[in-house]
Coordinates of N, CA and C in Angstrom, one line a residue:
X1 N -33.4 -22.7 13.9 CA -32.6 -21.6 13.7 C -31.1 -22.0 13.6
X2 N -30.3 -21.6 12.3 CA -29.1 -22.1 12.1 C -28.0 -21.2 13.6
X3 N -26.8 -21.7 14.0 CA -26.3 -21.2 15.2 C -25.3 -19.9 14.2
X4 N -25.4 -19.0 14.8 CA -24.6 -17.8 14.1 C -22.7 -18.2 13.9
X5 N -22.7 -17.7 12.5 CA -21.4 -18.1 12.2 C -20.2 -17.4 13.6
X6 N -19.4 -18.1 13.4 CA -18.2 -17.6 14.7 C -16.9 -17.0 13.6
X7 N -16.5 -16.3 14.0 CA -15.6 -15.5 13.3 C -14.5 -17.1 13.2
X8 N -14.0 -17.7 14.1 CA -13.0 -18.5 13.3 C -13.6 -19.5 12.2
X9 N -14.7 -19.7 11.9 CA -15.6 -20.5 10.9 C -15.3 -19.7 9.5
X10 N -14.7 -18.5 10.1 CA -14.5 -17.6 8.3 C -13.2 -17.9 7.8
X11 N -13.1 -17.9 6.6 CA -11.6 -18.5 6.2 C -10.8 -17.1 6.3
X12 N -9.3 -17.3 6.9 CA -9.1 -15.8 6.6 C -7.5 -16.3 5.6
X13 N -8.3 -15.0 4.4 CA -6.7 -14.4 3.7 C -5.5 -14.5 3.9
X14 N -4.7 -15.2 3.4 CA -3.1 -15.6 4.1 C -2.7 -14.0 3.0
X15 N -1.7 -13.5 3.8 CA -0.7 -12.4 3.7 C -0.2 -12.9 2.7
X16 N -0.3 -12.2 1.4 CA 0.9 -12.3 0.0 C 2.4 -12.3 0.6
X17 N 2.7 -13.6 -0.3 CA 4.7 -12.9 0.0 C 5.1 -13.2 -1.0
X18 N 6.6 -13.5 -0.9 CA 7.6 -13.5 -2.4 C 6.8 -15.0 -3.2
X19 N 7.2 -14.7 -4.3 CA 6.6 -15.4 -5.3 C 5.4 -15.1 -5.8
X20 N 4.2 -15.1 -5.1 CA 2.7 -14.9 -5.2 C 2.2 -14.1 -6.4
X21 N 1.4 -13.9 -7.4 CA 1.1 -13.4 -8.5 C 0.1 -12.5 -7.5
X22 N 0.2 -10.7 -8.1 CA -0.6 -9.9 -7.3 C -2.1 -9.9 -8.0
X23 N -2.8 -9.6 -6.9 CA -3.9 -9.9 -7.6 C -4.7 -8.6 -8.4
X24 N -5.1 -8.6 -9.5 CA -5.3 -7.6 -10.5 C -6.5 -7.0 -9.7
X25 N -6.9 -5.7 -10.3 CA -7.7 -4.5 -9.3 C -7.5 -3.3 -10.3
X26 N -8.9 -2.9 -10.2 CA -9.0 -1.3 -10.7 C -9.3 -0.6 -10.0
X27 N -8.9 0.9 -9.4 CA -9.3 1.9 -8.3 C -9.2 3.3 -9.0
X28 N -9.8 3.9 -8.3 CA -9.6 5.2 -8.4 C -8.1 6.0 -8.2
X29 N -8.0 6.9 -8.7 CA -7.2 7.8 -7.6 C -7.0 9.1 -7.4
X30 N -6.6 9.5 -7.3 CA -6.8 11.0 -6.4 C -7.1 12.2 -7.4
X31 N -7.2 11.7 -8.6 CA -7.9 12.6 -9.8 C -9.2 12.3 -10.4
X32 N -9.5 11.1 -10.1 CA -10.7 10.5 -10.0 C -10.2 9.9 -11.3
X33 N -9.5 9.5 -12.1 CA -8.8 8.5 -12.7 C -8.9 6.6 -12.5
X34 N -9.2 5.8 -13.3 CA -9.5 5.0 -12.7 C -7.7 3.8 -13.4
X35 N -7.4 3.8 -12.1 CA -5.9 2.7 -12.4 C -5.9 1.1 -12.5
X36 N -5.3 1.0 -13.6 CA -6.0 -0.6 -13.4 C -4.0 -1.7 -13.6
X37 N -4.4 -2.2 -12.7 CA -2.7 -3.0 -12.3 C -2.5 -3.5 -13.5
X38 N -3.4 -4.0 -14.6 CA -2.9 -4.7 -15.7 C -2.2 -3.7 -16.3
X39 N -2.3 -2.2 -16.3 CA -2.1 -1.8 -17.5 C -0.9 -1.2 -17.2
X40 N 0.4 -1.3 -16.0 CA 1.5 -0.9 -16.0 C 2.2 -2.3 -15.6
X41 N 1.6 -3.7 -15.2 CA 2.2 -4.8 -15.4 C 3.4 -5.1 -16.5
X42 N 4.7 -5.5 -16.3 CA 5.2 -5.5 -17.1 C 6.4 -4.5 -18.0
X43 N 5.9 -3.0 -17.7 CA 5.9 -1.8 -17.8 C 7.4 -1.7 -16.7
X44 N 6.8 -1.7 -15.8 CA 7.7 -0.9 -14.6 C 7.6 -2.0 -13.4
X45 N 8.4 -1.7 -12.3 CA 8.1 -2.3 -11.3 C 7.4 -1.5 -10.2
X46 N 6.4 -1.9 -9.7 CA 5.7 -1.2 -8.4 C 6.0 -1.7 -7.6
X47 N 6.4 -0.5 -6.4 CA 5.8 -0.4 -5.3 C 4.7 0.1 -4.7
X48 N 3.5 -0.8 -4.1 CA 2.6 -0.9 -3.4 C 2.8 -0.5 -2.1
X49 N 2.0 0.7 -1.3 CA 2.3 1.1 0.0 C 1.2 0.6 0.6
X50 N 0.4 -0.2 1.2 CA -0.9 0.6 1.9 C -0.7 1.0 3.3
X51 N -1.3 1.9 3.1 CA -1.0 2.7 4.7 C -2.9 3.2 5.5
X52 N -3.3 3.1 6.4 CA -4.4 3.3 7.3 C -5.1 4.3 6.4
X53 N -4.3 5.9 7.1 CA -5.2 7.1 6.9 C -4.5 8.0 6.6
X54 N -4.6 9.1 5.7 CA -4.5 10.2 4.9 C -4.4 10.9 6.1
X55 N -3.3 11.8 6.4 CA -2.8 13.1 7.7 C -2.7 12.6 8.8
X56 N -2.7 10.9 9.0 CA -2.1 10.8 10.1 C -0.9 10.8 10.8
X57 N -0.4 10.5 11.7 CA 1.2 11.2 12.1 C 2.5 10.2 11.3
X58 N 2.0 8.9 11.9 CA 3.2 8.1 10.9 C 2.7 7.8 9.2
X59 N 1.4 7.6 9.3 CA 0.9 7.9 7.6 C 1.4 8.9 6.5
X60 N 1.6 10.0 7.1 CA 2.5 11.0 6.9 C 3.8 11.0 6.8
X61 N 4.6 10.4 7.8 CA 5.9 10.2 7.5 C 6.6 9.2 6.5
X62 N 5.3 8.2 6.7 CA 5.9 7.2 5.6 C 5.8 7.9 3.9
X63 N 4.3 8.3 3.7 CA 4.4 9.0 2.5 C 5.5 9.6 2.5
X64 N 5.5 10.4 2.8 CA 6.7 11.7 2.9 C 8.3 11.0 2.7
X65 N 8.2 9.9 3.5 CA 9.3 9.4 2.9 C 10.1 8.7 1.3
X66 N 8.4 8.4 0.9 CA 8.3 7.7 0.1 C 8.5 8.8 -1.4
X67 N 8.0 10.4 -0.6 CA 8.3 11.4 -1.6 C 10.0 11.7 -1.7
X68 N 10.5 12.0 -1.0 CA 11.6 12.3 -0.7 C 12.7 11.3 -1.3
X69 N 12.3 10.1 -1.7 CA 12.5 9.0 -2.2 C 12.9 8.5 -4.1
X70 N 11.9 9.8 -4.2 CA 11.2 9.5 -5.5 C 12.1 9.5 -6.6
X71 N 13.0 10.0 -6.6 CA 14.1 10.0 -7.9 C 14.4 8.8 -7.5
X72 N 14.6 7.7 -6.5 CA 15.7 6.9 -6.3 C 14.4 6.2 -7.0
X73 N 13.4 6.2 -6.6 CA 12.3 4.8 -7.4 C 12.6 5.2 -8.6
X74 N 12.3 6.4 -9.3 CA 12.3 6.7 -11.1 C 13.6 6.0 -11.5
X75 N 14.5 6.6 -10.9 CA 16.3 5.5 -11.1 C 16.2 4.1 -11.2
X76 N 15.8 3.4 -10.6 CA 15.0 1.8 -9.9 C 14.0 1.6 -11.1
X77 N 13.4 2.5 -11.8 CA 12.2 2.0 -13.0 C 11.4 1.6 -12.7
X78 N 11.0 2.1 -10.9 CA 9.7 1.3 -10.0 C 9.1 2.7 -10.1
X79 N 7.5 2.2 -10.0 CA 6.4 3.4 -9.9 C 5.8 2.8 -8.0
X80 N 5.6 4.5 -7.7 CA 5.4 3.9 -6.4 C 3.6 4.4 -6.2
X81 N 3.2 3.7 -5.8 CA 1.7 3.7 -5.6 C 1.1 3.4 -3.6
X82 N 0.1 4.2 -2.9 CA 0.0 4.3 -1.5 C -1.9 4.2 -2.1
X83 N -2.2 3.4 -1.4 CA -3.4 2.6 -1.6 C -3.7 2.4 0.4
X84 N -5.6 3.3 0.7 CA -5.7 3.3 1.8 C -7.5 3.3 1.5
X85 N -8.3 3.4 2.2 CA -9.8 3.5 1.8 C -10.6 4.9 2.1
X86 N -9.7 5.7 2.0 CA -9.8 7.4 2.0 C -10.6 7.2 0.7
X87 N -11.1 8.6 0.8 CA -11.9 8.8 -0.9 C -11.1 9.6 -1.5
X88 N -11.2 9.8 -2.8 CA -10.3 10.0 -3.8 C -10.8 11.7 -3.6
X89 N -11.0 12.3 -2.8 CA -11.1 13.5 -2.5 C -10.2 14.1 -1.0
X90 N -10.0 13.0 0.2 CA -9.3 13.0 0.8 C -7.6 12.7 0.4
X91 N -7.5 11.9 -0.2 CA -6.5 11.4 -1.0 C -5.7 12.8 -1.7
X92 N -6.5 13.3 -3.1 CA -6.3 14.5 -3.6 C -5.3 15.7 -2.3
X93 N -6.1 15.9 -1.5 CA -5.9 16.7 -0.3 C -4.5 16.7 0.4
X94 N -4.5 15.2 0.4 CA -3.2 14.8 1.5 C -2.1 14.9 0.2
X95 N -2.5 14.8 -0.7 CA -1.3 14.4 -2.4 C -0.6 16.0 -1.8
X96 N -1.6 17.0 -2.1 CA -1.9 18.3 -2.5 C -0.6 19.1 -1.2
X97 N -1.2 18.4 0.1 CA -0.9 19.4 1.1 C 0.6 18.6 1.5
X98 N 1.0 17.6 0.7 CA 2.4 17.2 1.5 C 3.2 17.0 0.3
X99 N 2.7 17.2 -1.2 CA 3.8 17.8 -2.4 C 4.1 16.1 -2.8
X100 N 3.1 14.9 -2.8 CA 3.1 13.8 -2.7 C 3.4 13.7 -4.7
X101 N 4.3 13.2 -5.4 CA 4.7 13.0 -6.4 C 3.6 11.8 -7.3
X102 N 3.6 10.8 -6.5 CA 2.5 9.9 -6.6 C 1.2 9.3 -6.5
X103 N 1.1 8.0 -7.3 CA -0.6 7.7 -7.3 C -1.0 7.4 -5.7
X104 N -2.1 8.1 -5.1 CA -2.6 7.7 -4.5 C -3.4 6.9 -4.6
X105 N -4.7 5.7 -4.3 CA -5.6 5.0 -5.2 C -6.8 4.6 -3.7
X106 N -7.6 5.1 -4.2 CA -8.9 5.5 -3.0 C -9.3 4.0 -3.4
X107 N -9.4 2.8 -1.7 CA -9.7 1.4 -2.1 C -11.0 1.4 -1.0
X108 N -12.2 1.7 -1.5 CA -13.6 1.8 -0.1 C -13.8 0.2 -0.2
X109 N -13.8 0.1 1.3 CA -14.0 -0.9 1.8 C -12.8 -1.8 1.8
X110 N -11.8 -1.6 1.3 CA -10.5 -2.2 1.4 C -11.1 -3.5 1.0
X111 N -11.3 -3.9 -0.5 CA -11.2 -5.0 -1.1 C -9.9 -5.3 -2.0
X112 N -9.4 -4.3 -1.8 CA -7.8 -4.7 -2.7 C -7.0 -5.1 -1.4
X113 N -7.3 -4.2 -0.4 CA -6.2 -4.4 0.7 C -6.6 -5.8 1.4
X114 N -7.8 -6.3 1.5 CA -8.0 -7.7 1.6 C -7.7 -8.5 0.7
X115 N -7.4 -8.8 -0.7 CA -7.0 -9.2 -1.8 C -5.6 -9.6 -1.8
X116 N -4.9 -8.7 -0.7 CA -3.7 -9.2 -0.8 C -3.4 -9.6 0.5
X117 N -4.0 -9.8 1.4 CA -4.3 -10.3 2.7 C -4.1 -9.4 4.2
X118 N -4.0 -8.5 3.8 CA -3.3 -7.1 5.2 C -4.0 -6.9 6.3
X119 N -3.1 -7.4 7.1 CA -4.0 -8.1 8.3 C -4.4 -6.5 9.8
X120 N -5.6 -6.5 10.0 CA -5.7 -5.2 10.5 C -4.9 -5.6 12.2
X121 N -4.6 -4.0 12.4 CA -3.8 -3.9 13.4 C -4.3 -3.5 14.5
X122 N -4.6 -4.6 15.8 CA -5.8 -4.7 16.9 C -5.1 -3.5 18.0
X123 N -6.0 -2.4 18.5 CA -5.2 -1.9 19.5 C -5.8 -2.3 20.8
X124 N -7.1 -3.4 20.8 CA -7.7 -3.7 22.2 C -9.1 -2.6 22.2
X125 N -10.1 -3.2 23.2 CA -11.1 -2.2 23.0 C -11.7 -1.6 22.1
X126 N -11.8 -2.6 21.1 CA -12.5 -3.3 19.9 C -12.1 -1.7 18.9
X127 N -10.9 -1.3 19.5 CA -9.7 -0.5 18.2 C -9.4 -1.1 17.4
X128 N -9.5 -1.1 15.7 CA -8.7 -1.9 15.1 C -8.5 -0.8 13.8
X129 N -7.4 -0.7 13.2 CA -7.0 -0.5 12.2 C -6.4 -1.2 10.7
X130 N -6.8 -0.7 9.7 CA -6.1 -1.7 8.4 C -4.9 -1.4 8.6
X131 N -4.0 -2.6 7.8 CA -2.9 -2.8 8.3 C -1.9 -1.8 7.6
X132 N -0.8 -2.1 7.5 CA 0.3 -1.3 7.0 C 1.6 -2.2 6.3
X133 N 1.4 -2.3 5.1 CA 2.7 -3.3 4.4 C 2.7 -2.6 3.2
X134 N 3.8 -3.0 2.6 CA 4.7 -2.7 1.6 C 4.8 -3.6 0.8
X135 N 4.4 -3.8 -0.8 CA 4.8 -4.6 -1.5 C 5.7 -4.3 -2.8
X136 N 6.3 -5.0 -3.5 CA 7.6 -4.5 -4.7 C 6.5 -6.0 -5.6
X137 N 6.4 -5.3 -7.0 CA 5.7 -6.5 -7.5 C 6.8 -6.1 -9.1
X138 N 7.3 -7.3 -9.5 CA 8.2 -7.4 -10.4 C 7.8 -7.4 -11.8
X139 N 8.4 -7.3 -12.3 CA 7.9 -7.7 -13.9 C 6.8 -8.1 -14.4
X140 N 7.1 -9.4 -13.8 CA 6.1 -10.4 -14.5 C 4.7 -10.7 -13.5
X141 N 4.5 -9.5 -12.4 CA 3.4 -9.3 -12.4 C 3.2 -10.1 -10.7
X142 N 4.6 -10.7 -10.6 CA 4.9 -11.2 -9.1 C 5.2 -10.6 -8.1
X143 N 5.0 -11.2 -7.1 CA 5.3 -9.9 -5.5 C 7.1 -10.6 -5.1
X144 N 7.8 -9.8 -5.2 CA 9.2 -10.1 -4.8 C 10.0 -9.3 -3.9
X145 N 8.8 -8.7 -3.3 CA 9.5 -8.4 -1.6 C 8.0 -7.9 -1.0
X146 N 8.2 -8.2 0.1 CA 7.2 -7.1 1.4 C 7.6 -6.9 2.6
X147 N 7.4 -5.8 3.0 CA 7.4 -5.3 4.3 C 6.9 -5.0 5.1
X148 N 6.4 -5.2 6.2 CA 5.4 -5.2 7.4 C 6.0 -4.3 8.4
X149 N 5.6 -3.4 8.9 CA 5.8 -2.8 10.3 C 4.7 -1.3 10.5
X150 N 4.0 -1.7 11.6 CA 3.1 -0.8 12.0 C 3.4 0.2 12.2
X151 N 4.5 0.6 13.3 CA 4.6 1.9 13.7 C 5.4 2.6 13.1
X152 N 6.8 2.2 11.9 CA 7.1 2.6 11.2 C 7.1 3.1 10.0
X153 N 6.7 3.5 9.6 CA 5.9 4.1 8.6 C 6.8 4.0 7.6
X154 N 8.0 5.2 7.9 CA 9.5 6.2 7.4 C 10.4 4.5 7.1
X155 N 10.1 3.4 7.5 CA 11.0 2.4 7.2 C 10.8 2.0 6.2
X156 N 9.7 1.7 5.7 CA 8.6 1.3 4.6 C 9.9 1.3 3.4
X157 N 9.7 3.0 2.9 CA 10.8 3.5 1.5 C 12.0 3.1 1.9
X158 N 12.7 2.8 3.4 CA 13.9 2.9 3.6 C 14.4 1.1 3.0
X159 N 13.2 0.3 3.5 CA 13.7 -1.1 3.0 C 13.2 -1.7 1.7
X160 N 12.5 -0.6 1.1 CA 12.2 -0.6 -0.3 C 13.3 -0.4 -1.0
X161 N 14.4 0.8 -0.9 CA 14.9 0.8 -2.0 C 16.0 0.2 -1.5
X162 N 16.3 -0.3 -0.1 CA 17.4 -1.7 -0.2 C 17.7 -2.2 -0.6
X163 N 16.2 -2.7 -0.8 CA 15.7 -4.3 -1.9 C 16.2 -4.0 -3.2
X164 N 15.4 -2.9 -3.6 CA 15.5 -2.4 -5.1 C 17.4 -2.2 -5.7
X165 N 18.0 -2.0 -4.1 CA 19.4 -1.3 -4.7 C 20.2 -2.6 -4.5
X166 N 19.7 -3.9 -3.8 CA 20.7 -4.9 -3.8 C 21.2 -4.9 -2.9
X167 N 20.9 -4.2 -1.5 CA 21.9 -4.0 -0.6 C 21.3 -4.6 0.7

């Protein structure tokens, strides 16, 4: 009998940063639409949110921030996109009930959010949540900024359009 693999025997995902080419993905999203990263590559600059869960307290504020936001992204010529493993029916819901301007994109089983390496957030007592980062992916299809912070949600947009404004 072979001995059961041990979790550090698994290779783990290093976290995308500056420079890294993002990795291509098709998803749904909150229209049941299917979005595919090739086909605004080039186009615009994205911002990438992923955030946990759809109505949760800082999940909420971050979107919300990111709404509140949204002329400064259209100004910027960045499209902002929030990618979580809600279904494109929960997603819809939360667009619906918080006036959310943007793509939501329903990722089950979080193989995008693994793809880019987002590391889940342990609360102890085998709590764990997917993580919460922020990516800006440039022109040419590269990641040239990210942001990391769990509890802040509301920071996310605030050090997004920093980046974006130069400041």
């Amino acid at each position: 009998i072979a001995p059961a693999a041990k979790a550090q025997d698994t290779p783990v995902q290093q976290t995308l940063t500056k420079g890294d080419k993002a990795p291509e993905f098709s998803l749904k999203d909150q229209d049941g639409k299917t979005f595919n990263l090739s086909d605004v590559v080039g186009k615009k600059k994205l911002v990438l949110f992923f955030y946990p869960k759809d109505e949760s307290p800082v999940c909420t504020k971050e979107a919300c921030a990111f709404r509140d936001a949204y002329e400064k992204y259209k100004d910027a010529d960045a499209m902002v996109i929030g990618i979580n493993n809600g279904t494109v029916e929960s997603h819809k819901a939360f667009a619906v009930k918080n006036h959310l301007p943007f793509t939501l994109l329903s990722d089950p089983g979080n193989l995008v959010l693994n793809k880019f390496g987002i590391k889940e957030q342990d609360f102890g007592n085998n709590v764990k949540v997917s993580g919460r980062e922020t990516f800006v992916i440039g022109l040419d299809g590269m990641i040239v900024y990210s942001f990391r912070d769990f509890m802040k949600g509301d920071e996310h947009s605030r050090q997004v359009l920093g980046y974006l404004s130069g400041k």
